[in-house]
mmCIF file of C-alpha atoms and ligand atoms in Angstrom:
data_model
loop_
_atom_site.group_PDB
_atom_site.id
_atom_site.type_symbol
_atom_site.label_atom_id
_atom_site.label_comp_id
_atom_site.label_asym_id
_atom_site.label_seq_id
_atom_site.Cartn_x
_atom_site.Cartn_y
_atom_site.Cartn_z
ATOM 1 C CA UNK A 28 -19.992 -57.636 20.338
ATOM 2 C CA UNK A 29 -21.660 -55.375 22.878
ATOM 3 C CA UNK A 30 -18.545 -55.616 25.031
ATOM 4 C CA UNK A 31 -16.387 -54.576 22.108
ATOM 5 C CA UNK A 32 -18.577 -51.537 21.564
ATOM 6 C CA UNK A 33 -18.425 -50.695 25.242
ATOM 7 C CA UNK A 34 -14.647 -50.878 25.274
ATOM 8 C CA UNK A 35 -14.589 -48.540 22.285
ATOM 9 C CA UNK A 36 -16.894 -46.123 24.097
ATOM 10 C CA UNK A 37 -14.595 -46.128 27.097
ATOM 11 C CA UNK A 38 -11.419 -45.648 25.105
ATOM 12 C CA UNK A 39 -12.781 -42.897 22.929
ATOM 13 C CA UNK A 40 -13.336 -40.646 25.926
ATOM 14 C CA UNK A 41 -9.591 -40.503 26.509
ATOM 15 C CA UNK A 42 -8.652 -39.713 22.939
ATOM 16 C CA UNK A 43 -7.061 -36.243 22.791
ATOM 17 C CA UNK A 44 -5.994 -35.838 19.175
ATOM 18 C CA UNK A 45 -6.817 -36.924 15.614
ATOM 19 C CA UNK A 46 -3.846 -39.299 15.443
ATOM 20 C CA UNK A 47 -5.030 -41.229 18.440
ATOM 21 C CA UNK A 48 -8.502 -41.361 16.969
ATOM 22 C CA UNK A 49 -7.155 -42.766 13.702
ATOM 23 C CA UNK A 50 -5.263 -45.421 15.619
ATOM 24 C CA UNK A 51 -8.411 -46.349 17.507
ATOM 25 C CA UNK A 52 -10.346 -46.546 14.248
ATOM 26 C CA UNK A 53 -7.759 -48.949 12.845
ATOM 27 C CA UNK A 54 -7.873 -51.009 16.032
ATOM 28 C CA UNK A 55 -11.615 -51.588 15.705
ATOM 29 C CA UNK A 56 -12.600 -51.032 12.107
ATOM 30 C CA UNK A 57 -9.352 -51.571 10.155
ATOM 31 C CA UNK A 58 -8.844 -54.685 8.004
ATOM 32 C CA UNK A 59 -7.191 -56.422 10.912
ATOM 33 C CA UNK A 60 -9.326 -54.653 13.507
ATOM 34 C CA UNK A 61 -11.351 -56.457 16.177
ATOM 35 C CA UNK A 62 -14.757 -55.840 14.577
ATOM 36 C CA UNK A 63 -13.472 -57.106 11.235
ATOM 37 C CA UNK A 64 -12.109 -60.177 13.005
ATOM 38 C CA UNK A 65 -15.627 -60.981 14.180
ATOM 39 C CA UNK A 66 -16.870 -61.263 10.608
ATOM 40 C CA UNK A 67 -14.399 -64.107 9.951
ATOM 41 C CA UNK A 68 -16.398 -66.135 12.418
ATOM 42 C CA UNK A 69 -19.320 -66.194 9.950
ATOM 43 C CA UNK A 70 -17.904 -69.228 8.206
ATOM 44 C CA UNK A 71 -18.481 -71.397 11.272
ATOM 45 C CA UNK A 72 -22.193 -70.581 11.525
ATOM 46 C CA UNK A 73 -25.356 -72.098 10.054
ATOM 47 C CA UNK A 74 -27.373 -70.108 7.518
ATOM 48 C CA UNK A 75 -29.963 -69.110 10.132
ATOM 49 C CA UNK A 76 -27.272 -68.034 12.616
ATOM 50 C CA UNK A 77 -25.422 -66.138 9.912
ATOM 51 C CA UNK A 78 -28.483 -63.905 9.363
ATOM 52 C CA UNK A 79 -28.830 -62.727 12.976
ATOM 53 C CA UNK A 80 -25.068 -62.654 13.537
ATOM 54 C CA UNK A 81 -24.568 -60.625 10.348
ATOM 55 C CA UNK A 82 -27.287 -58.149 11.218
ATOM 56 C CA UNK A 83 -25.886 -57.623 14.692
ATOM 57 C CA UNK A 84 -22.385 -57.233 13.338
ATOM 58 C CA UNK A 85 -23.545 -54.564 10.884
ATOM 59 C CA UNK A 86 -25.297 -52.692 13.643
ATOM 60 C CA UNK A 87 -22.184 -52.767 15.802
ATOM 61 C CA UNK A 88 -19.998 -51.630 12.927
ATOM 62 C CA UNK A 89 -22.327 -48.699 12.112
ATOM 63 C CA UNK A 90 -22.439 -47.684 15.755
ATOM 64 C CA UNK A 91 -18.654 -47.887 16.033
ATOM 65 C CA UNK A 92 -18.264 -45.808 12.869
ATOM 66 C CA UNK A 93 -20.625 -43.107 14.059
ATOM 67 C CA UNK A 94 -18.934 -43.010 17.484
ATOM 68 C CA UNK A 95 -15.633 -42.334 15.782
ATOM 69 C CA UNK A 96 -17.075 -39.779 13.332
ATOM 70 C CA UNK A 97 -18.848 -37.889 16.104
ATOM 71 C CA UNK A 98 -15.625 -37.724 18.052
ATOM 72 C CA UNK A 99 -13.781 -36.515 14.956
ATOM 73 C CA UNK A 100 -16.310 -33.730 14.350
ATOM 74 C CA UNK A 101 -16.218 -32.683 17.989
ATOM 75 C CA UNK A 102 -12.435 -32.515 17.937
ATOM 76 C CA UNK A 103 -12.328 -30.558 14.655
ATOM 77 C CA UNK A 104 -14.837 -28.096 16.010
ATOM 78 C CA UNK A 105 -12.767 -27.655 19.163
ATOM 79 C CA UNK A 106 -9.661 -26.970 17.075
ATOM 80 C CA UNK A 107 -11.523 -24.420 14.935
ATOM 81 C CA UNK A 108 -13.075 -22.733 17.978
ATOM 82 C CA UNK A 109 -9.692 -22.404 19.585
ATOM 83 C CA UNK A 110 -8.207 -20.975 16.375
ATOM 84 C CA UNK A 111 -11.036 -18.466 15.992
ATOM 85 C CA UNK A 112 -10.668 -17.342 19.571
ATOM 86 C CA UNK A 113 -6.906 -16.942 19.180
ATOM 87 C CA UNK A 114 -7.011 -15.143 15.832
ATOM 88 C CA UNK A 115 -9.895 -12.823 16.489
ATOM 89 C CA UNK A 116 -9.299 -9.302 15.206
ATOM 90 C CA UNK A 117 -9.812 -6.298 17.390
ATOM 91 C CA UNK A 118 -11.381 -3.887 14.913
ATOM 92 C CA UNK A 119 -11.115 -1.022 17.362
ATOM 93 C CA UNK A 120 -7.293 -0.981 17.005
ATOM 94 C CA UNK A 121 -5.873 1.800 14.781
ATOM 95 C CA UNK A 122 -5.060 0.601 11.233
ATOM 96 C CA UNK A 123 -1.518 0.209 9.949
ATOM 97 C CA UNK A 124 -0.766 3.119 7.663
ATOM 98 C CA UNK A 125 -0.092 2.100 4.069
ATOM 99 C CA UNK A 126 2.224 4.605 2.444
ATOM 100 C CA UNK A 127 1.221 5.323 -1.121
ATOM 101 C CA UNK A 128 3.857 5.370 -3.846
ATOM 102 C CA UNK A 129 4.149 8.130 -6.423
ATOM 103 C CA UNK A 130 5.462 8.168 -9.978
ATOM 104 C CA UNK A 131 9.168 8.704 -10.477
ATOM 105 C CA UNK A 132 9.533 12.381 -11.369
ATOM 106 C CA UNK A 133 11.833 11.638 -14.277
ATOM 107 C CA UNK A 134 9.050 9.529 -15.751
ATOM 108 C CA UNK A 135 6.555 12.286 -14.966
ATOM 109 C CA UNK A 136 8.547 14.894 -16.874
ATOM 110 C CA UNK A 137 8.976 12.556 -19.849
ATOM 111 C CA UNK A 138 5.241 11.824 -19.895
ATOM 112 C CA UNK A 139 4.471 15.523 -19.780
ATOM 113 C CA UNK A 140 6.736 16.145 -22.773
ATOM 114 C CA UNK A 141 5.219 13.170 -24.604
ATOM 115 C CA UNK A 142 1.690 14.423 -24.037
ATOM 116 C CA UNK A 143 2.546 17.912 -25.218
ATOM 117 C CA UNK A 144 4.186 16.709 -28.414
ATOM 118 C CA UNK A 145 1.445 14.190 -29.109
ATOM 119 C CA UNK A 146 -1.017 17.074 -28.917
ATOM 120 C CA UNK A 147 1.032 18.721 -31.688
ATOM 121 C CA UNK A 148 0.782 15.618 -33.877
ATOM 122 C CA UNK A 149 4.050 13.919 -32.977
ATOM 123 C CA UNK A 150 4.456 10.141 -32.620
ATOM 124 C CA UNK A 151 6.325 8.736 -29.638
ATOM 125 C CA UNK A 152 8.804 6.142 -30.902
ATOM 126 C CA UNK A 153 11.322 3.773 -29.384
ATOM 127 C CA UNK A 154 14.859 2.948 -30.414
ATOM 128 C CA UNK A 155 17.376 0.321 -29.340
ATOM 129 C CA UNK A 156 19.809 1.058 -26.518
ATOM 130 C CA UNK A 157 22.312 -1.324 -28.091
ATOM 131 C CA UNK A 158 22.955 0.527 -31.310
ATOM 132 C CA UNK A 159 25.028 0.225 -34.460
ATOM 133 C CA UNK A 160 27.833 2.684 -35.119
ATOM 134 C CA UNK A 161 26.058 3.510 -38.391
ATOM 135 C CA UNK A 162 22.991 4.978 -36.678
ATOM 136 C CA UNK A 163 24.709 6.464 -33.630
ATOM 137 C CA UNK A 164 27.365 8.243 -35.700
ATOM 138 C CA UNK A 165 27.762 7.655 -39.413
ATOM 139 C CA UNK A 166 24.274 8.525 -40.652
ATOM 140 C CA UNK A 167 24.419 11.575 -38.391
ATOM 141 C CA UNK A 168 27.293 12.973 -40.406
ATOM 142 C CA UNK A 169 29.938 11.800 -37.926
ATOM 143 C CA UNK A 170 32.161 9.439 -39.965
ATOM 144 C CA UNK A 171 34.739 7.121 -38.401
ATOM 145 C CA UNK A 172 37.701 9.058 -37.045
ATOM 146 C CA UNK A 173 35.715 12.310 -36.677
ATOM 147 C CA UNK A 174 36.897 14.360 -33.712
ATOM 148 C CA UNK A 175 33.296 14.788 -32.500
ATOM 149 C CA UNK A 176 33.255 11.136 -31.477
ATOM 150 C CA UNK A 177 35.698 11.835 -28.646
ATOM 151 C CA UNK A 178 33.134 13.907 -26.776
ATOM 152 C CA UNK A 179 30.708 10.987 -26.851
ATOM 153 C CA UNK A 180 33.103 8.220 -25.880
ATOM 154 C CA UNK A 181 30.872 5.307 -25.019
ATOM 155 C CA UNK A 182 30.729 1.597 -24.291
ATOM 156 C CA UNK A 183 31.534 -0.608 -27.265
ATOM 157 C CA UNK A 184 30.127 -4.105 -27.178
ATOM 158 C CA UNK A 185 31.582 -5.603 -30.331
ATOM 159 C CA UNK A 186 34.676 -4.189 -32.045
ATOM 160 C CA UNK A 187 33.794 -0.621 -32.959
ATOM 161 C CA UNK A 188 30.498 -1.503 -34.613
ATOM 162 C CA UNK A 189 28.029 -2.256 -31.812
ATOM 163 C CA UNK A 190 27.750 0.106 -28.864
ATOM 164 C CA UNK A 191 25.510 1.411 -26.114
ATOM 165 C CA UNK A 192 24.051 4.490 -27.817
ATOM 166 C CA UNK A 193 25.635 7.732 -26.719
ATOM 167 C CA UNK A 194 22.626 9.771 -27.865
ATOM 168 C CA UNK A 195 19.056 9.186 -28.956
ATOM 169 C CA UNK A 196 19.789 11.080 -32.192
ATOM 170 C CA UNK A 197 20.368 7.753 -33.988
ATOM 171 C CA UNK A 198 16.612 7.230 -33.855
ATOM 172 C CA UNK A 199 16.286 10.161 -36.308
ATOM 173 C CA UNK A 200 18.140 8.093 -38.895
ATOM 174 C CA UNK A 201 16.141 4.960 -38.085
ATOM 175 C CA UNK A 202 12.805 6.753 -38.468
ATOM 176 C CA UNK A 203 13.798 8.516 -41.692
ATOM 177 C CA UNK A 204 14.999 5.254 -43.265
ATOM 178 C CA UNK A 205 11.814 3.508 -42.170
ATOM 179 C CA UNK A 206 9.726 6.150 -43.976
ATOM 180 C CA UNK A 207 11.828 5.702 -47.133
ATOM 181 C CA UNK A 208 11.999 9.384 -47.976
ATOM 182 C CA UNK A 209 8.316 9.509 -48.788
ATOM 183 C CA UNK A 210 6.370 10.778 -45.799
ATOM 184 C CA UNK A 211 6.620 13.786 -43.525
ATOM 185 C CA UNK A 212 7.813 12.928 -40.016
ATOM 186 C CA UNK A 213 6.989 14.202 -36.564
ATOM 187 C CA UNK A 214 8.395 12.107 -33.777
ATOM 188 C CA UNK A 215 9.872 12.285 -30.341
ATOM 189 C CA UNK A 216 11.873 9.522 -28.744
ATOM 190 C CA UNK A 217 12.658 9.430 -25.042
ATOM 191 C CA UNK A 218 15.247 6.900 -23.989
ATOM 192 C CA UNK A 219 18.368 5.887 -22.121
ATOM 193 C CA UNK A 220 21.792 6.862 -23.368
ATOM 194 C CA UNK A 221 25.283 5.978 -22.183
ATOM 195 C CA UNK A 222 28.630 7.707 -22.054
ATOM 196 C CA UNK A 223 31.925 6.925 -20.462
ATOM 197 C CA UNK A 224 31.567 9.663 -17.873
ATOM 198 C CA UNK A 225 32.546 9.986 -14.252
ATOM 199 C CA UNK A 226 29.450 10.095 -12.086
ATOM 200 C CA UNK A 227 28.973 13.374 -10.218
ATOM 201 C CA UNK A 228 26.104 15.737 -9.387
ATOM 202 C CA UNK A 229 25.522 16.626 -13.033
ATOM 203 C CA UNK A 230 27.038 13.686 -14.925
ATOM 204 C CA UNK A 231 26.183 10.013 -15.092
ATOM 205 C CA UNK A 232 27.388 7.129 -17.280
ATOM 206 C CA UNK A 233 23.708 6.560 -18.026
ATOM 207 C CA UNK A 234 21.103 9.255 -18.540
ATOM 208 C CA UNK A 235 17.923 9.970 -20.473
ATOM 209 C CA UNK A 236 17.420 12.097 -23.550
ATOM 210 C CA UNK A 237 14.283 13.179 -25.355
ATOM 211 C CA UNK A 238 14.952 13.382 -29.078
ATOM 212 C CA UNK A 239 12.680 15.178 -31.501
ATOM 213 C CA UNK A 240 12.509 15.283 -35.302
ATOM 214 C CA UNK A 241 10.231 17.021 -37.772
ATOM 215 C CA UNK A 242 10.678 16.587 -41.539
ATOM 216 C CA UNK A 243 8.356 18.048 -44.148
ATOM 217 C CA UNK A 244 8.218 19.419 -47.691
ATOM 218 C CA UNK A 245 6.796 22.688 -46.409
ATOM 219 C CA UNK A 246 9.100 25.583 -45.712
ATOM 220 C CA UNK A 247 10.284 24.487 -42.307
ATOM 221 C CA UNK A 248 12.541 27.093 -40.722
ATOM 222 C CA UNK A 249 14.299 27.877 -37.490
ATOM 223 C CA UNK A 250 11.183 29.928 -36.584
ATOM 224 C CA UNK A 251 9.143 26.725 -36.393
ATOM 225 C CA UNK A 252 11.763 25.206 -34.106
ATOM 226 C CA UNK A 253 11.729 28.322 -31.931
ATOM 227 C CA UNK A 254 7.923 28.292 -31.692
ATOM 228 C CA UNK A 255 7.898 24.601 -30.826
ATOM 229 C CA UNK A 256 10.571 25.052 -28.165
ATOM 230 C CA UNK A 257 8.822 28.091 -26.692
ATOM 231 C CA UNK A 258 5.563 26.111 -26.408
ATOM 232 C CA UNK A 259 7.350 23.236 -24.672
ATOM 233 C CA UNK A 260 9.226 25.576 -22.307
ATOM 234 C CA UNK A 261 6.046 27.389 -21.255
ATOM 235 C CA UNK A 262 4.246 24.123 -20.701
ATOM 236 C CA UNK A 263 7.028 22.685 -18.552
ATOM 237 C CA UNK A 264 8.187 25.745 -16.662
ATOM 238 C CA UNK A 265 5.255 28.144 -16.685
ATOM 239 C CA UNK A 266 3.752 30.771 -18.996
ATOM 240 C CA UNK A 267 6.147 33.534 -18.012
ATOM 241 C CA UNK A 268 9.101 31.525 -19.333
ATOM 242 C CA UNK A 269 10.935 33.027 -22.306
ATOM 243 C CA UNK A 270 13.431 31.283 -24.567
ATOM 244 C CA UNK A 271 16.515 32.085 -26.551
ATOM 245 C CA UNK A 272 18.766 30.330 -29.051
ATOM 246 C CA UNK A 273 22.529 30.542 -28.927
ATOM 247 C CA UNK A 274 24.645 29.536 -31.929
ATOM 248 C CA UNK A 275 26.232 26.132 -31.501
ATOM 249 C CA UNK A 276 27.672 23.261 -33.485
ATOM 250 C CA UNK A 277 26.370 19.752 -34.042
ATOM 251 C CA UNK A 278 27.414 17.592 -36.976
ATOM 252 C CA UNK A 279 23.872 16.585 -37.870
ATOM 253 C CA UNK A 280 22.254 20.028 -37.835
ATOM 254 C CA UNK A 281 23.047 23.224 -39.742
ATOM 255 C CA UNK A 282 22.620 25.786 -38.325
ATOM 256 C CA UNK A 283 22.811 24.427 -34.782
ATOM 257 C CA UNK A 284 21.692 26.077 -31.568
ATOM 258 C CA UNK A 285 21.694 25.679 -27.808
ATOM 259 C CA UNK A 286 18.225 26.066 -26.354
ATOM 260 C CA UNK A 287 17.990 28.247 -23.240
ATOM 261 C CA UNK A 288 15.030 29.099 -21.043
ATOM 262 C CA UNK A 289 14.795 32.158 -18.825
ATOM 263 C CA UNK A 290 15.564 31.210 -15.232
ATOM 264 C CA UNK A 291 12.267 30.302 -13.582
ATOM 265 C CA UNK A 292 13.730 31.064 -10.201
ATOM 266 C CA UNK A 293 15.033 34.630 -10.562
ATOM 267 C CA UNK A 294 13.077 35.513 -13.723
ATOM 268 C CA UNK A 295 16.285 36.497 -15.466
ATOM 269 C CA UNK A 296 17.858 38.634 -12.729
ATOM 270 C CA UNK A 297 20.594 36.116 -11.946
ATOM 271 C CA UNK A 298 20.786 33.588 -9.107
ATOM 272 C CA UNK A 299 22.733 30.492 -8.178
ATOM 273 C CA UNK A 300 20.537 28.142 -10.238
ATOM 274 C CA UNK A 301 21.307 30.004 -13.496
ATOM 275 C CA UNK A 302 24.863 30.794 -12.381
ATOM 276 C CA UNK A 303 23.983 34.533 -12.395
ATOM 277 C CA UNK A 304 23.263 34.531 -16.146
ATOM 278 C CA UNK A 305 19.465 34.594 -16.014
ATOM 279 C CA UNK A 306 19.389 31.703 -18.526
ATOM 280 C CA UNK A 307 19.439 27.921 -18.293
ATOM 281 C CA UNK A 308 20.429 25.590 -21.161
ATOM 282 C CA UNK A 309 18.103 22.616 -21.583
ATOM 283 C CA UNK A 310 19.176 21.042 -24.875
ATOM 284 C CA UNK A 311 20.603 21.255 -28.364
ATOM 285 C CA UNK A 312 18.808 21.632 -31.674
ATOM 286 C CA UNK A 313 19.023 22.808 -35.255
ATOM 287 C CA UNK A 314 17.905 22.363 -38.856
ATOM 288 C CA UNK A 315 18.538 18.821 -40.054
ATOM 289 C CA UNK A 316 21.807 18.789 -42.045
ATOM 290 C CA UNK A 317 21.286 18.149 -45.804
ATOM 291 C CA UNK A 318 23.872 15.326 -45.634
ATOM 292 C CA UNK A 319 21.785 13.580 -42.975
ATOM 293 C CA UNK A 320 18.576 13.970 -45.003
ATOM 294 C CA UNK A 321 20.255 12.614 -48.132
ATOM 295 C CA UNK A 322 21.971 9.703 -46.352
ATOM 296 C CA UNK A 323 18.661 8.753 -44.747
ATOM 297 C CA UNK A 324 16.723 8.710 -48.014
ATOM 298 C CA UNK A 325 15.169 12.191 -47.958
ATOM 299 C CA UNK A 326 16.042 14.457 -50.895
ATOM 300 C CA UNK A 327 17.444 17.576 -49.228
ATOM 301 C CA UNK A 328 16.317 19.706 -52.175
ATOM 302 C CA UNK A 329 12.715 18.878 -51.375
ATOM 303 C CA UNK A 330 12.589 18.081 -47.699
ATOM 304 C CA UNK A 331 13.531 20.181 -44.682
ATOM 305 C CA UNK A 332 13.328 19.614 -40.996
ATOM 306 C CA UNK A 333 14.421 20.436 -37.515
ATOM 307 C CA UNK A 334 15.673 18.250 -34.715
ATOM 308 C CA UNK A 335 16.210 18.737 -31.020
ATOM 309 C CA UNK A 336 17.449 16.840 -27.989
ATOM 310 C CA UNK A 337 16.628 17.545 -24.346
ATOM 311 C CA UNK A 338 18.411 16.092 -21.349
ATOM 312 C CA UNK A 339 15.511 14.549 -19.445
ATOM 313 C CA UNK A 340 17.219 14.537 -16.025
ATOM 314 C CA UNK A 341 18.134 18.174 -16.519
ATOM 315 C CA UNK A 342 14.500 19.083 -17.177
ATOM 316 C CA UNK A 343 13.378 17.128 -14.106
ATOM 317 C CA UNK A 344 16.142 18.597 -11.928
ATOM 318 C CA UNK A 345 15.145 22.124 -12.888
ATOM 319 C CA UNK A 346 11.430 21.527 -12.598
ATOM 320 C CA UNK A 347 11.585 19.840 -9.216
ATOM 321 C CA UNK A 348 14.613 21.508 -7.674
ATOM 322 C CA UNK A 349 16.796 18.417 -7.526
ATOM 323 C CA UNK A 350 20.445 19.349 -7.327
ATOM 324 C CA UNK A 351 22.068 15.935 -7.687
ATOM 325 C CA UNK A 352 21.398 13.827 -10.756
ATOM 326 C CA UNK A 353 22.307 10.660 -8.867
ATOM 327 C CA UNK A 354 19.170 11.095 -6.766
ATOM 328 C CA UNK A 355 17.099 9.723 -9.685
ATOM 329 C CA UNK A 356 18.910 6.435 -9.574
ATOM 330 C CA UNK A 357 19.186 5.693 -5.894
ATOM 331 C CA UNK A 358 16.417 4.332 -3.737
ATOM 332 C CA UNK A 359 16.647 6.550 -0.690
ATOM 333 C CA UNK A 360 13.013 7.403 0.074
ATOM 334 C CA UNK A 361 13.972 10.488 2.065
ATOM 335 C CA UNK A 362 15.478 11.970 -1.085
ATOM 336 C CA UNK A 363 12.646 10.806 -3.320
ATOM 337 C CA UNK A 364 10.115 12.509 -1.033
ATOM 338 C CA UNK A 365 11.858 15.843 -1.512
ATOM 339 C CA UNK A 366 11.174 15.713 -5.238
ATOM 340 C CA UNK A 367 7.822 17.395 -4.939
ATOM 341 C CA UNK A 368 9.420 20.590 -3.705
ATOM 342 C CA UNK A 369 10.905 23.332 -5.811
ATOM 343 C CA UNK A 370 14.138 24.838 -4.631
ATOM 344 C CA UNK A 371 13.473 28.351 -3.318
ATOM 345 C CA UNK A 372 16.695 30.118 -4.209
HETATM 346 N N1 DAH B 427 22.473 14.430 -29.417
HETATM 347 C C1 DAH B 427 22.958 15.685 -28.899
HETATM 348 C C2 DAH B 427 23.796 15.397 -27.654
HETATM 349 O O1 DAH B 427 23.700 14.334 -27.111
HETATM 350 C C3 DAH B 427 21.821 16.601 -28.567
HETATM 351 C C4 DAH B 427 21.181 17.134 -29.817
HETATM 352 C C5 DAH B 427 21.641 18.287 -30.396
HETATM 353 C C6 DAH B 427 20.137 16.474 -30.416
HETATM 354 C C7 DAH B 427 21.092 18.779 -31.534
HETATM 355 C C8 DAH B 427 19.555 16.973 -31.572
HETATM 356 C C9 DAH B 427 20.064 18.130 -32.120
HETATM 357 O O2 DAH B 427 18.552 16.364 -32.206
HETATM 358 O O3 DAH B 427 19.495 18.595 -33.255
HETATM 359 O O4 DAH B 427 24.535 16.249 -27.237
#
């Protein structure tokens, strides 16, 4: 037995990795190992001999086990020490710079508009991008076959009934129907819209609109719309901004207007941003058409309202001096970084 232990002691010195150690453990202590083999001899011994033999055998086994465990610990420590030495961090080296992201400016403009209108008691609502013809056109006073549909040619998903909405105005109808002609409404709805357009610097097959609707039994007039627009324009483009309405035509408002702001760049003198006119158009608006009110469950004899729609990219382009709408939808960081700068002339 002592010899066996000695041979183990000699062999263990040459072990260089855990695998070898495991093999050695099996050789001595495994079921068929040499120390285990010694215990089979017990059967041949007398009771007295068994006692001393058994005690000795246990002692040898314990010694062998601790030899192997000590070796294992020593090897694991060596591995860890080596790893620690290799992976040590030099804290005097300069840190890697982490570039911070910033919110998409389109989102920033939309949030600014949302906050402003919420402060005036408006709700921010959502509408579906996959819309029914009924909401996108019919309830907005644009029946099937109406010429106005041509200007909003869009993507139809199922026959001519289900489509990608060409405007957020359909949400007006949805909200009015949901309130069942009973309650006053103040809502804005930002969202994606789609049109079959060629993509260029100012057009995209997909763009964002911010819709607004106010309905009440009070005497709501174009003056209220003007005041609301003026407040929004000053908030977005600065206190020295003035506004004007130009007559226009939309099927779901009567009268209808184009909403212009004074050019923030030249202050109305004329420059290349406002195409020398001193004014920039930012959206359409008007008094909600009685047909629309009636179709959507609001008695037009009692209720009145105004509606408006801004092009969100247009607002962001003007505010941040972006001259190509496509810049919002590509991922070129060099372009994105320029967004924080206003164009000088
Ligand atoms: N939906 C119109 C468009 O896409 C914009 C618009 C005009 C919205 C007048 C309105 C409105 O709510 O009253 O061209």
